[in-house]
Coordinates of C-alpha atoms in Angstrom, one line a residue:
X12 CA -24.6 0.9 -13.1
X13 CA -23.5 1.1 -9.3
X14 CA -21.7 3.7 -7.7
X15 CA -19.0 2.2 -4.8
X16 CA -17.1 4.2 -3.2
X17 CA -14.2 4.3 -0.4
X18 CA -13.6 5.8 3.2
X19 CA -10.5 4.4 4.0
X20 CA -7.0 3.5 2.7
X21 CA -5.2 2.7 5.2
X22 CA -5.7 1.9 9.4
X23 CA -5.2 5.5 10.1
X24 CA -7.0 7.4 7.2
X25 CA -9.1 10.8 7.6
X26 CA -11.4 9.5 10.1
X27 CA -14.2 11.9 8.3
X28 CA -14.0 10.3 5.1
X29 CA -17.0 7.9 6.1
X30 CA -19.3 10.7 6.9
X31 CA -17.9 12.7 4.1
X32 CA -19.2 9.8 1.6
X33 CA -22.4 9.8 2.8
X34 CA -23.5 13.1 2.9
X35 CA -21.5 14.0 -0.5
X36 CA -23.6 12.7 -2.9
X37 CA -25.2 9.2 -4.2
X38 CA -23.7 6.0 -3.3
X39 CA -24.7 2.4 -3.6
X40 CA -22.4 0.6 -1.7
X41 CA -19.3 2.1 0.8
X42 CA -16.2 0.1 1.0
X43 CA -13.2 1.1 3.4
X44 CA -9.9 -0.3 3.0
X45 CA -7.9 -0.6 7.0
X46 CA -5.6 -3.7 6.3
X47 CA -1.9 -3.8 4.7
X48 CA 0.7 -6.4 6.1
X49 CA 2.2 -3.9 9.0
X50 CA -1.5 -3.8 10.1
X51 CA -1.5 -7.4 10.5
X52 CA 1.0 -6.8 12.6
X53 CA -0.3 -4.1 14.9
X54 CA -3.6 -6.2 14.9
X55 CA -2.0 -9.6 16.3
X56 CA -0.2 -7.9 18.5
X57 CA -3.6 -6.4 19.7
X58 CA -4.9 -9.7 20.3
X59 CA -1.8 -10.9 22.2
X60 CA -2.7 -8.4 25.2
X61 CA -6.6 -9.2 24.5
X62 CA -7.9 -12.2 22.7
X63 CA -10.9 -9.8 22.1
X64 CA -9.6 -7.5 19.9
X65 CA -7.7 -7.6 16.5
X66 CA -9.9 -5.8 14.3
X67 CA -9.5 -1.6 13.5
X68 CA -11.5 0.0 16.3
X69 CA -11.4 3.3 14.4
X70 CA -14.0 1.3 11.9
X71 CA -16.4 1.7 15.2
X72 CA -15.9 5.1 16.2
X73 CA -16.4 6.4 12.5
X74 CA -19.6 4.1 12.2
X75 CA -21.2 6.2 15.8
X76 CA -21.6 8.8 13.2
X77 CA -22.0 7.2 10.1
X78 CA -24.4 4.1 10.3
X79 CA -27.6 6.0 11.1
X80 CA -26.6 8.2 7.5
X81 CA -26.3 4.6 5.5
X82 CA -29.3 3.1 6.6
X83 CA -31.2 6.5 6.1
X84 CA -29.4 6.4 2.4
X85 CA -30.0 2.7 1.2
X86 CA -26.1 2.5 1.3
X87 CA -24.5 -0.9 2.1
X88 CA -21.2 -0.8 3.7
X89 CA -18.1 -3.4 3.3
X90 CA -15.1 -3.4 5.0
X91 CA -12.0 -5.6 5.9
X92 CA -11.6 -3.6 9.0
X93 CA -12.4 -6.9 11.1
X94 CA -8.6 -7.6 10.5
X95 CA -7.7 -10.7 13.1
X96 CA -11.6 -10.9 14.4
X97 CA -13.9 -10.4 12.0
X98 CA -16.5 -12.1 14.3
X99 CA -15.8 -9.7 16.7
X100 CA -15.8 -6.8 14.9
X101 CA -19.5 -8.0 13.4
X102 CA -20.7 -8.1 17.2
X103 CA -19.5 -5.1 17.8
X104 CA -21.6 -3.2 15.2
X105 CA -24.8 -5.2 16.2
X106 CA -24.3 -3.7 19.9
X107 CA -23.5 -0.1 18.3
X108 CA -26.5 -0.3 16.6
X109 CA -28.7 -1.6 19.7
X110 CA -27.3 1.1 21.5
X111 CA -27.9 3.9 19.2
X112 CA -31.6 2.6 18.5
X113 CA -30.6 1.0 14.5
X114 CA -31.8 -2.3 13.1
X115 CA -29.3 -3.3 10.5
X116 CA -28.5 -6.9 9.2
X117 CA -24.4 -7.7 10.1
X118 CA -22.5 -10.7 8.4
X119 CA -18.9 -11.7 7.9
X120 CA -16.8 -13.4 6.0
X121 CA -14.5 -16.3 7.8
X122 CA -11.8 -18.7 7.0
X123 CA -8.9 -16.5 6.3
X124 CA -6.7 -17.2 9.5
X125 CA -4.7 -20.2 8.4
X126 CA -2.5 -20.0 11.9
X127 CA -3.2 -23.7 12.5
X128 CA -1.9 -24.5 8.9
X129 CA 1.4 -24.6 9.3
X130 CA 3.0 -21.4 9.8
X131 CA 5.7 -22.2 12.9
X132 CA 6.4 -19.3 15.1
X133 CA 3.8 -16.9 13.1
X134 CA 1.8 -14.3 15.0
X135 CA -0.6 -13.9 12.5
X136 CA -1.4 -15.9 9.0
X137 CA -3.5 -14.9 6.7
X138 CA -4.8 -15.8 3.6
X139 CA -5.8 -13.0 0.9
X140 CA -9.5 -14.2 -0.1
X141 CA -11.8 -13.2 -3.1
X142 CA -15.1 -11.7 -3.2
X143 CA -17.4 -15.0 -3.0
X144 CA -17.7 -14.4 0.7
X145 CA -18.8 -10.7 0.6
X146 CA -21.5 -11.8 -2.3
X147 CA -23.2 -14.5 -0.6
X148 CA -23.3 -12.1 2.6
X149 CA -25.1 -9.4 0.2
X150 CA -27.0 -11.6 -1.4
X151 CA -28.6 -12.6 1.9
X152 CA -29.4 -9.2 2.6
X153 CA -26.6 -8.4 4.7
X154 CA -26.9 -4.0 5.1
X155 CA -22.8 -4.5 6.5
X156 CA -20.2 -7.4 6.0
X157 CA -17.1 -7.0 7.9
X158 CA -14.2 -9.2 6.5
X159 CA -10.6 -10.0 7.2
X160 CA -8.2 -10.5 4.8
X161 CA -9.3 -10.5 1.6
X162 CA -7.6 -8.9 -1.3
X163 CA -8.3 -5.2 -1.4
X164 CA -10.1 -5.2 -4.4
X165 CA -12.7 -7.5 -3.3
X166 CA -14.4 -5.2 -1.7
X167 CA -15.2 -3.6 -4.4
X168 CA -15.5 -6.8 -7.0
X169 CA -18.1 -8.6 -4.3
X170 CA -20.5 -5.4 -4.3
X171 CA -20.1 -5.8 -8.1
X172 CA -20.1 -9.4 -8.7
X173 CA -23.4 -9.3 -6.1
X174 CA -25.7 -6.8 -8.2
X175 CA -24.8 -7.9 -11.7
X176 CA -25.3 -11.4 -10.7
X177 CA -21.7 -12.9 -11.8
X178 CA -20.4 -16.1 -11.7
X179 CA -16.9 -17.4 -11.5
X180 CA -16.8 -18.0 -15.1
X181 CA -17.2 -14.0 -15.9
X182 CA -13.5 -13.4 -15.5
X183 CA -13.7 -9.8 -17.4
X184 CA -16.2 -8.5 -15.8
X185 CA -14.5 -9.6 -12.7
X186 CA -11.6 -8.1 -14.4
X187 CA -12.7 -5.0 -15.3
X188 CA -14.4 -4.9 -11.1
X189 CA -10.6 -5.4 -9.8
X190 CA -8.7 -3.4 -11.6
X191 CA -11.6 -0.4 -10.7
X192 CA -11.3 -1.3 -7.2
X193 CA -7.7 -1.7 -7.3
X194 CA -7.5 2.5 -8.2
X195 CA -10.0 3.7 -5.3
X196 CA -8.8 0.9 -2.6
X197 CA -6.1 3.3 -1.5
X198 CA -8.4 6.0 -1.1
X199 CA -7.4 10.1 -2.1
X200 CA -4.2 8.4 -3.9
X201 CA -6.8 8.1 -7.2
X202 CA -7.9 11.7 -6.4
X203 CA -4.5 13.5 -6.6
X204 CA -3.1 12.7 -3.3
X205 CA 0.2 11.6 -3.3
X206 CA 0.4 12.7 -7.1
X207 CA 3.6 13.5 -9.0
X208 CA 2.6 16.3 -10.5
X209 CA 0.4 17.8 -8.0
X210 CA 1.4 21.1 -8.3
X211 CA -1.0 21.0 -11.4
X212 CA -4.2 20.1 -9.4
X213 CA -5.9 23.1 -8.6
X214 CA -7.3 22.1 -5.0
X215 CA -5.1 20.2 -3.3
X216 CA -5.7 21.1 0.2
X217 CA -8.6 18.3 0.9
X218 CA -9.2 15.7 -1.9
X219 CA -12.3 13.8 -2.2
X220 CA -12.2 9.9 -1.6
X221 CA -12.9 8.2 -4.8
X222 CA -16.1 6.6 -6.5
X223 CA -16.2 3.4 -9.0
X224 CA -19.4 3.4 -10.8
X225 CA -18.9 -0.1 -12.6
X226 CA -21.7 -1.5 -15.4
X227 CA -22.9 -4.5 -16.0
X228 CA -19.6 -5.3 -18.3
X229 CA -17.3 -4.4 -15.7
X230 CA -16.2 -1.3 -17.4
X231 CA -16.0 1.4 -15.1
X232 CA -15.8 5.4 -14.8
X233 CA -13.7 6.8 -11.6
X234 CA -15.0 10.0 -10.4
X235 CA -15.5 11.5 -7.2
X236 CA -18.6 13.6 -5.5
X237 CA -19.1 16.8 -7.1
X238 CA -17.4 20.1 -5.2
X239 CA -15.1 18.0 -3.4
X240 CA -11.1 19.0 -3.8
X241 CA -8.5 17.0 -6.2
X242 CA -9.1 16.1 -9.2
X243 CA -9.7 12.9 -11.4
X244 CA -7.9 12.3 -14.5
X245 CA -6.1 9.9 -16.7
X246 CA -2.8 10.5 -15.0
X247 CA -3.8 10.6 -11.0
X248 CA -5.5 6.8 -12.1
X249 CA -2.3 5.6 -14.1
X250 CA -0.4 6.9 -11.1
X251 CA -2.5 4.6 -8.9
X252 CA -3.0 1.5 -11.3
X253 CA 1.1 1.0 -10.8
X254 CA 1.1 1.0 -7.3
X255 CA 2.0 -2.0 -5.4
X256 CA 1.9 -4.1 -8.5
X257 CA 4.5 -7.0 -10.2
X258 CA 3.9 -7.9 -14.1
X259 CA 0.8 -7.4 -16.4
X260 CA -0.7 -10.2 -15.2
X261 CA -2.3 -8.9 -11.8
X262 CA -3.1 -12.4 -9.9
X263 CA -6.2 -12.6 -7.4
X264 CA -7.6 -15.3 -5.9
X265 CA -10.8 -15.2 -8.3
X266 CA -9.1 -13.7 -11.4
X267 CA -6.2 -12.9 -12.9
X268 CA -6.4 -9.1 -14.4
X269 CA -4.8 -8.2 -17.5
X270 CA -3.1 -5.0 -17.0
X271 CA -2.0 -4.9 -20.2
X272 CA -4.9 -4.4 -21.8
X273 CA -6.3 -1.4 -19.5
X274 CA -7.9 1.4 -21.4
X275 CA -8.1 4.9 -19.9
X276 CA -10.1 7.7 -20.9
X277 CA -10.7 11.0 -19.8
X278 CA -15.0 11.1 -20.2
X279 CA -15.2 14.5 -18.8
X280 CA -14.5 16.7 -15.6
X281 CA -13.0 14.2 -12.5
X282 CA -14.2 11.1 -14.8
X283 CA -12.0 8.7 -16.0
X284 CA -13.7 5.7 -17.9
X285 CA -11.7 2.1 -17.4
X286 CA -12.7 -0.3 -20.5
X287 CA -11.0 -3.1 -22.4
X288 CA -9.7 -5.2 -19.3
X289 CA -9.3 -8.7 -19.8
X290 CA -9.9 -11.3 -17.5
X291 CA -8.2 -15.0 -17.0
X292 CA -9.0 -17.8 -14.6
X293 CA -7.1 -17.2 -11.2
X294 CA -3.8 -18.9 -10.1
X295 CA -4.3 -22.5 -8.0
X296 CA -2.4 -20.9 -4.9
X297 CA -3.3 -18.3 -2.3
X298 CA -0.8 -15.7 -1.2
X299 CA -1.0 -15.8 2.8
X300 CA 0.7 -12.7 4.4
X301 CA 2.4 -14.4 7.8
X302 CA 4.0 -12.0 10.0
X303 CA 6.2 -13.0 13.3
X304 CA 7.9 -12.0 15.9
X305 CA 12.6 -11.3 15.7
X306 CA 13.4 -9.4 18.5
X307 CA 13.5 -5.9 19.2
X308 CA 14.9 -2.2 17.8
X309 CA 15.7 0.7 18.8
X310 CA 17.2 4.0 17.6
X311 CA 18.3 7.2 17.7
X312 CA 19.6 10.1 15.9
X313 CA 23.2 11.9 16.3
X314 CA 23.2 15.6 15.3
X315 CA 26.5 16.6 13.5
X316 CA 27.4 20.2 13.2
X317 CA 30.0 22.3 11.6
X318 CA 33.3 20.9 10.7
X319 CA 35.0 17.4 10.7
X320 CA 31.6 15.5 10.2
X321 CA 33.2 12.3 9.6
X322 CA 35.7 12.4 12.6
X323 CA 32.6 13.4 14.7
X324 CA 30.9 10.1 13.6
X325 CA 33.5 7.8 13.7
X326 CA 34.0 9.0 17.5
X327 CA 30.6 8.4 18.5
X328 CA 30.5 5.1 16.4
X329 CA 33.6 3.8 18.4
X330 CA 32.1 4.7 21.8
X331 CA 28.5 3.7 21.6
X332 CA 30.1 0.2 20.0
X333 CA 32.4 0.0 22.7
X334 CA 29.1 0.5 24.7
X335 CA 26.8 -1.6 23.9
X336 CA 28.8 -3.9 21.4
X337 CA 28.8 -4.0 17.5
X338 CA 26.0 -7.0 17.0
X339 CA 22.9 -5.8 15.3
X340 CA 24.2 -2.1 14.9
X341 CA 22.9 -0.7 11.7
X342 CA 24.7 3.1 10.6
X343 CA 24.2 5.2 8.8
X344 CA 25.5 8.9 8.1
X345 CA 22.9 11.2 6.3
X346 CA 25.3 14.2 4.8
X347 CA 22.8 16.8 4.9
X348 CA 25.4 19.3 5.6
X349 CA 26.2 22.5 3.6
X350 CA 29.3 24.5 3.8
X351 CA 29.5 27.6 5.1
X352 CA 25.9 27.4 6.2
X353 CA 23.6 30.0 7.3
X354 CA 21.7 28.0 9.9
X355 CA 22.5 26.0 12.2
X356 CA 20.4 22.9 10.9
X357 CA 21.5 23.7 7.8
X358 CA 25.0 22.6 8.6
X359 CA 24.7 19.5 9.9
X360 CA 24.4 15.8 9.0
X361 CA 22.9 13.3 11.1
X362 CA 24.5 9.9 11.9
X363 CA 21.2 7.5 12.3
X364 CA 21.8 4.5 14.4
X365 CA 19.5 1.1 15.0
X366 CA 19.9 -1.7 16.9
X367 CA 18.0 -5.4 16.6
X368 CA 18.7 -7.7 19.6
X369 CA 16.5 -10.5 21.0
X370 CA 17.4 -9.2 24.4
X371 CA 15.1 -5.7 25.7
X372 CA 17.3 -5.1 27.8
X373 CA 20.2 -4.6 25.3
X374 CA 17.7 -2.5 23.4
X375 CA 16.9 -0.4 26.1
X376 CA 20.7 -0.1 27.2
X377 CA 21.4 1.0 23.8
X378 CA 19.2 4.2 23.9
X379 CA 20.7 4.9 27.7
X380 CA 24.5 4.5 26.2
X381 CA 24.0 6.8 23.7
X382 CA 22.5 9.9 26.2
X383 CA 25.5 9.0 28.2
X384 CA 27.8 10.1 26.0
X385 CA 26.3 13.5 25.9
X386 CA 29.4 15.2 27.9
X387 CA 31.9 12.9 27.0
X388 CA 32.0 12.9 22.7
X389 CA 32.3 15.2 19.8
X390 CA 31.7 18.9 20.0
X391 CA 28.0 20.1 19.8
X392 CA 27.0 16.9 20.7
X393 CA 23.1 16.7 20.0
X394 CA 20.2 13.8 20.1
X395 CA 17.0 14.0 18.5
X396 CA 15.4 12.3 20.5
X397 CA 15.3 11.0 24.6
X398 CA 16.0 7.4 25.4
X399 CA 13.1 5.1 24.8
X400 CA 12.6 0.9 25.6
X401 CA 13.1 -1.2 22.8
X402 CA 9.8 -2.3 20.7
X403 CA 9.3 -5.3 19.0
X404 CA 10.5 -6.8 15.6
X405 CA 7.8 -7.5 13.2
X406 CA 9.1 -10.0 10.1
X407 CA 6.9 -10.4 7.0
X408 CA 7.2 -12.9 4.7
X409 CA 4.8 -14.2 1.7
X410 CA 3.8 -18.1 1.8
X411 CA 1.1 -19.8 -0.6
X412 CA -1.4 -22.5 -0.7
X413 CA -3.4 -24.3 -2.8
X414 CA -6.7 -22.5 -3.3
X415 CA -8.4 -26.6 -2.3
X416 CA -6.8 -25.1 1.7
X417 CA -9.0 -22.7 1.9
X418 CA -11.9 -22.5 3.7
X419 CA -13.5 -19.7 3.7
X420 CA -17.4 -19.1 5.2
X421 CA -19.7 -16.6 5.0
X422 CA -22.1 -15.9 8.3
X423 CA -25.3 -14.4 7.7
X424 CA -27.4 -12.1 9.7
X425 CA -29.3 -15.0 11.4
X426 CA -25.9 -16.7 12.5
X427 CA -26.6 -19.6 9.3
X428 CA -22.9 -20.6 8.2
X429 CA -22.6 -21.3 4.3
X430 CA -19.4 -22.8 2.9
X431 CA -17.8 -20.9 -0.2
X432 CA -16.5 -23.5 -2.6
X433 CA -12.7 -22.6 -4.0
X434 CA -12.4 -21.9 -7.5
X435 CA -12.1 -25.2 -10.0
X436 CA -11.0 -23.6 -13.1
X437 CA -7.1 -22.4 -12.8
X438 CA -4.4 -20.4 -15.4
X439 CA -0.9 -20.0 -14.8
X440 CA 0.8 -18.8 -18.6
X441 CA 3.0 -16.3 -18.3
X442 CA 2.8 -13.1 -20.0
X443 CA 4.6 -12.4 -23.4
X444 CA 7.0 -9.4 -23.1
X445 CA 5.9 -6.9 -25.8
X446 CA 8.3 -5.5 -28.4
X447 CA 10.2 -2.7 -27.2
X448 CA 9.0 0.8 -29.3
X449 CA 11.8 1.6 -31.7
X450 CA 13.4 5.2 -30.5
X451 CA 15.7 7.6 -32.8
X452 CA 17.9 9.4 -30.6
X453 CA 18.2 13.5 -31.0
X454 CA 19.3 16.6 -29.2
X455 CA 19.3 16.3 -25.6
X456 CA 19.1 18.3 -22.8
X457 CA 19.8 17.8 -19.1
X458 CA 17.2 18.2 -16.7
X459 CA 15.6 15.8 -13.8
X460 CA 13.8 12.9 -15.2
X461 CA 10.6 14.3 -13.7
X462 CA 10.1 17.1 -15.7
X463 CA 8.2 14.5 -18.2
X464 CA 7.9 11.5 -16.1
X465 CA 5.8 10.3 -13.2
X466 CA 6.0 8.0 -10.5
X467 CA 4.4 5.8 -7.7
X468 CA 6.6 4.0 -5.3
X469 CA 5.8 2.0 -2.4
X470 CA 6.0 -1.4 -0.6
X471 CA 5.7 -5.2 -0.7
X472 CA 6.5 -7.2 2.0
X473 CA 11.0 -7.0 1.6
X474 CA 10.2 -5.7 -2.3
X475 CA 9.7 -2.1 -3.6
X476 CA 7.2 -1.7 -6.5
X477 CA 8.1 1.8 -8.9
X478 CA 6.4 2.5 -11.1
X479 CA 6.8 5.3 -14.1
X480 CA 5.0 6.5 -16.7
X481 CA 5.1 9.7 -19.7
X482 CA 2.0 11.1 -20.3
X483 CA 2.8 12.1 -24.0
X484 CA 2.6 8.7 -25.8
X485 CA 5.7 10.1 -28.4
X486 CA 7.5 10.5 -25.2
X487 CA 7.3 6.3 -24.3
X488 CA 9.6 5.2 -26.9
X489 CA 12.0 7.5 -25.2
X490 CA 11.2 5.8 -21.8
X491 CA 11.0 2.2 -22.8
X492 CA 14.9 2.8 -24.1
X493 CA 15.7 5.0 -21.5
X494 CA 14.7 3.0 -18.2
X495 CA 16.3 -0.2 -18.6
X496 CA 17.5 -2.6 -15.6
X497 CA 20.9 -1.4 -16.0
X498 CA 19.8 2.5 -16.5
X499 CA 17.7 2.1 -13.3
X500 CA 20.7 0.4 -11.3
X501 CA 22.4 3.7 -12.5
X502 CA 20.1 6.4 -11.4
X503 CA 19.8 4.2 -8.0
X504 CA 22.7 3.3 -6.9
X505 CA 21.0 1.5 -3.9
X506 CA 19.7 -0.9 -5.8
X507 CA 22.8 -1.6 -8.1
X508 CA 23.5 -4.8 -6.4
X509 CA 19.2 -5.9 -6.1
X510 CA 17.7 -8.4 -8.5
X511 CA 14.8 -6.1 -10.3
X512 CA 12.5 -7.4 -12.5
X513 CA 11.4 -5.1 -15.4
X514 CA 7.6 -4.9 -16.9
X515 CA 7.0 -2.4 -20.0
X516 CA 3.1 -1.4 -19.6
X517 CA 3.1 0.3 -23.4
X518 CA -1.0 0.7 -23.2
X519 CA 0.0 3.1 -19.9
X520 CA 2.9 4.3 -21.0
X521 CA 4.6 3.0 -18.5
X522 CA 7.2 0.6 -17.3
X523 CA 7.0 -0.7 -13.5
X524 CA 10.0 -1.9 -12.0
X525 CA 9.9 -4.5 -8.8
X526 CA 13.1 -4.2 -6.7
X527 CA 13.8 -7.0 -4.7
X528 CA 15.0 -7.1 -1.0
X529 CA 15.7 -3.4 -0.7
X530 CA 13.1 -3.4 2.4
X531 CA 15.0 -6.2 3.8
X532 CA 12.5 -8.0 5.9
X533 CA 9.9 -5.8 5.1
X534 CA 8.4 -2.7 7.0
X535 CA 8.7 -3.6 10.7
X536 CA 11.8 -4.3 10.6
X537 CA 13.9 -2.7 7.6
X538 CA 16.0 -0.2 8.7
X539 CA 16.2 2.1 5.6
X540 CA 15.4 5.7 6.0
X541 CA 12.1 5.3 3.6
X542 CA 11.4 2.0 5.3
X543 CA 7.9 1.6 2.5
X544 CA 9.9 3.1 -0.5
X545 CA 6.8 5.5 -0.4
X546 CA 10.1 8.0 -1.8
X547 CA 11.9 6.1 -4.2
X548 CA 9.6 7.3 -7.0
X549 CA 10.3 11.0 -6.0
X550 CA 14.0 10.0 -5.5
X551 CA 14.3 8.6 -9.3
X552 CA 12.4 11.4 -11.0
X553 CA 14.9 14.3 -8.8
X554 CA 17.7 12.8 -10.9
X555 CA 19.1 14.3 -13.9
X556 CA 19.1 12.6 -17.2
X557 CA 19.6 13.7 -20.9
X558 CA 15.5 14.1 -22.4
X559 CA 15.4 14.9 -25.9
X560 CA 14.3 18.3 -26.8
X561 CA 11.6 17.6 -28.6
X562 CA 9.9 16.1 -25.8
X563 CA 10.8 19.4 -23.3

């Protein structure tokens, strides 16, 4: 057994977490997560104002503190902070550990920029590789590798696939490896962060980043170091294993993961044992995240107070329009008013305002137009904010190529280059839909659907992933009838128009829901209020529905 655990889920995360997992307890191997498809973004546009960067400097700065700890522990660290420049990022940790007196063996893992592939107009493209990479590097006797992009799970899967000795053709264990890594890649969300019902986990204030300890079978238990805050249980992994996922069938680049077959367990205090996962040969296409460049935004934020809130934004509507023109103006009123309030913010709305334009200018003139209206509009007129220049657009968009594209390289410590050979062996069935439980209706009560259900929402390029579950199995027959397409269209009347596709999960208790286009063009650029749907979860489970009361 090997125990792997995570620093980092996002570019941004608690910049302790490194040192945090290295003096908490034992560790094998320490991954750390810094890449999603908005970081792609922030990264190329990095390296447009210096060819030099492009990977997550914060990786760096926590490593000042951390690196002399890991080679003191035996602990071997893999990241994908190198983002754009994995090469770069590689050098930079050999000159940190010159200058702080280290010997330590760097490689990385190449081949994932496909930007001369045929991607017009991209900033950045960038293929989501497996774990081959990362297990030549450590098989070499690399003490860090520092990747691109590769799928988030192979960090964990290449540590794995490394020390067991794995080949291609051991699809559950590989399995098993992803689906572990795919619960502690985001970090404190497998620890109770984030967590529906987190009012029930007793220290809340400071979770501890999660720990895979994955056997030789690729069956794994999730725990955490001991004394550290959240908690690890069956539910605060369910929650995780349906984020940022489509259909049972959970596609890689090196395995396809049966999510469908996932077995949880709770095998005593914070431990959660993962068993059962099944394992199929990967798809014969690479997704590649390509992000460019449409334009620029800006925004700002009307305060409406008191009476005739809709008057009040029609006015400044008609002015800044007259303004600035109506082309790329997106509105929208947020009636967070009350009647007869007893504070001021309490009784007013706000009337939300963005504009896309290709010209700065424009986007810049739009902020100016609307303080310029600040003695000429409605009553109590009121900004939230000062005027600002425009920023750029960022656009996401998935592509795929054949796996036969890729060409991914691992570089060892001594600078030799070795060639990772694609995948020969392919699957592509779909997955059967199970039967749907049979449910007897009863007496009913009205009460928010959360007061049984949980949810995980969040992102996916222009798509938003939800995902619910009950955590009384008598409660999913309820669900599975409950929570159709139509239902959902319903209690979300956002997505009523939205093509959603529907995935019952009845070994989780669960049914994930993928929502399509309600980002728009994805993060950068969607103008929604939750712009990553990290809310819609909490949205759905605020609203009232009839549970029966032998489920209450």
């Amino acid at each position: 057994m090997i125990r792997i655990g995570n620093a980092s889920g996002f570019y941004g995360d608690r910049f302790a977490a490194m040192k945090e997992m290295l003096t908490g307890g034992e560790l094998d191997y320490l991954t750390g997560d810094y890449l999603a498809e908005l970081t792609m973004l922030i990264l190329g546009r990095d390296r447009m104002k210096d060819p030099g960067r492009g990977y997550a400097r914060t990786f760096l700065s926590q490593l000042e503190e951390g690196l002399g700890l890991a080679i003191d522990k035996n602990v071997r660290i893999v990241t994908n902070a190198g983002g754009l420049n994995p090469a770069g990022l590689a050098q930079a940790v050999r000159d940190l550990a010159t200058r702080l007196g280290l010997e330590v063996k760097v490689s990385h893992v190449e081949g994932d920029d496909l930007l001369e592939h045929g991607f017009p107009g991209a900033l950045t493209a960038n293929a989501y590789l497996g774990c081959w990479g990362i297990v030549e590097c450590l098989n070499t006797g690399a003490d860090i590798v520092v990747t691109g992009r590769v799928t988030d799970a192979s960090l964990i899967a290449g540590p794995a696939a490394a020390h067991f000795g794995w080949g291609r053709q051991d699809l559950d264990q590989l399995a098993g490896a992803t689906v572990a890594g795919h619960v502690i890649e985001c970090g404190t969300q497998a620890t109770g962060g984030n967590f529906a019902f987190f009012t029930e986990v007793a220290d809340r204030t400071h979770p501890g980043f999660p720990i895979a300890e994955i056997d030789a079978t690729g069956e794994a238990v999730i725990t955490k170091h001991t004394g550290t805050g959240g908690a690890v249980t069956v539910d605060t992994v369910k929650a995780q294993l349906l984020y940022e996922i489509g259909g049972p069938r959970y596609l890689g680049p090196d395995v396809t993961s049966r999510f469908d077959t996932i077995r949880l367990t709770q095998a005593g205090e914070d431990r959660v044992a993962i068993t059962g996962v099944k394992g199929e040969a990967p798809p014969d296409t690479v997704k590649v995240c390509v992000n460019t460049l449409d334009g620029f935004r800006n925004s700002m934020t009307f305060v409406l107070c008191g009476l005739d809130i809709e008057e009040k934004a029609a006015l400044a509507r008609r002015q800044l329009t007259e303004a600035v023109g109506a082309e790329g103006l997106v509105w929208t009123l947020a009636r967070t008013d009350h009647a007869d309030a007893d504070t001021e913010e309490a009784a007013s709305a706000l009337l939300h305002v963005t504009i896309k334009t290709p010209d700065p200018k424009r986007a810049k003139a739009f902020s100016r137009a609307s303080v310029e209206l600040a003695l000429a509009s409605y009553p109590g007129f009121t900004l939230t904010s000062p005027p600002a220049d425009g920023t750029p657009v960022g656009v996401y968009r998935p592509e795929y190529v054949s796996q036969q594209v890729i060409e991914q390289v691992a570089v060892l410590p001594d600078g030799e280059r070795r060639t990772i050979d694609p995948p020969v062996t392919f699957g592509g069935a779909a997955a059967e839909s199970p039967a749907e439980p049979a449910y007897q209706a009863g007496p009913t009560r009205r009460v928010p659907l959360g007061t049984i259900v949980g949810a995980r929402s969040g992102d996916k390029g222009g798509d938003a992933n939800l995902g619910v579950w009950v955590r009384d199995p008598a409660a999913y027959p309820w669900l599975a009838a409950e929570l159709t397409v139509d239902r959902l269209r319903e209690l979300l009347p956002e997505a009523k128009d939205l093509d959603i596709e529907r995935h019952p999960l009845p070994n989780l208790t669960a049914v994930n829901f993928v929502l399509h286009g309600l980002l728009g063009q994805g993060v950068a650029a969607s103008t929604r209020f939750d712009p990553q749907a990290k809310s819609l979860g909490e949205w759905l489970r605020s609203r009232h529905v009839d549970i029966p009361e032998a489920l209450l």
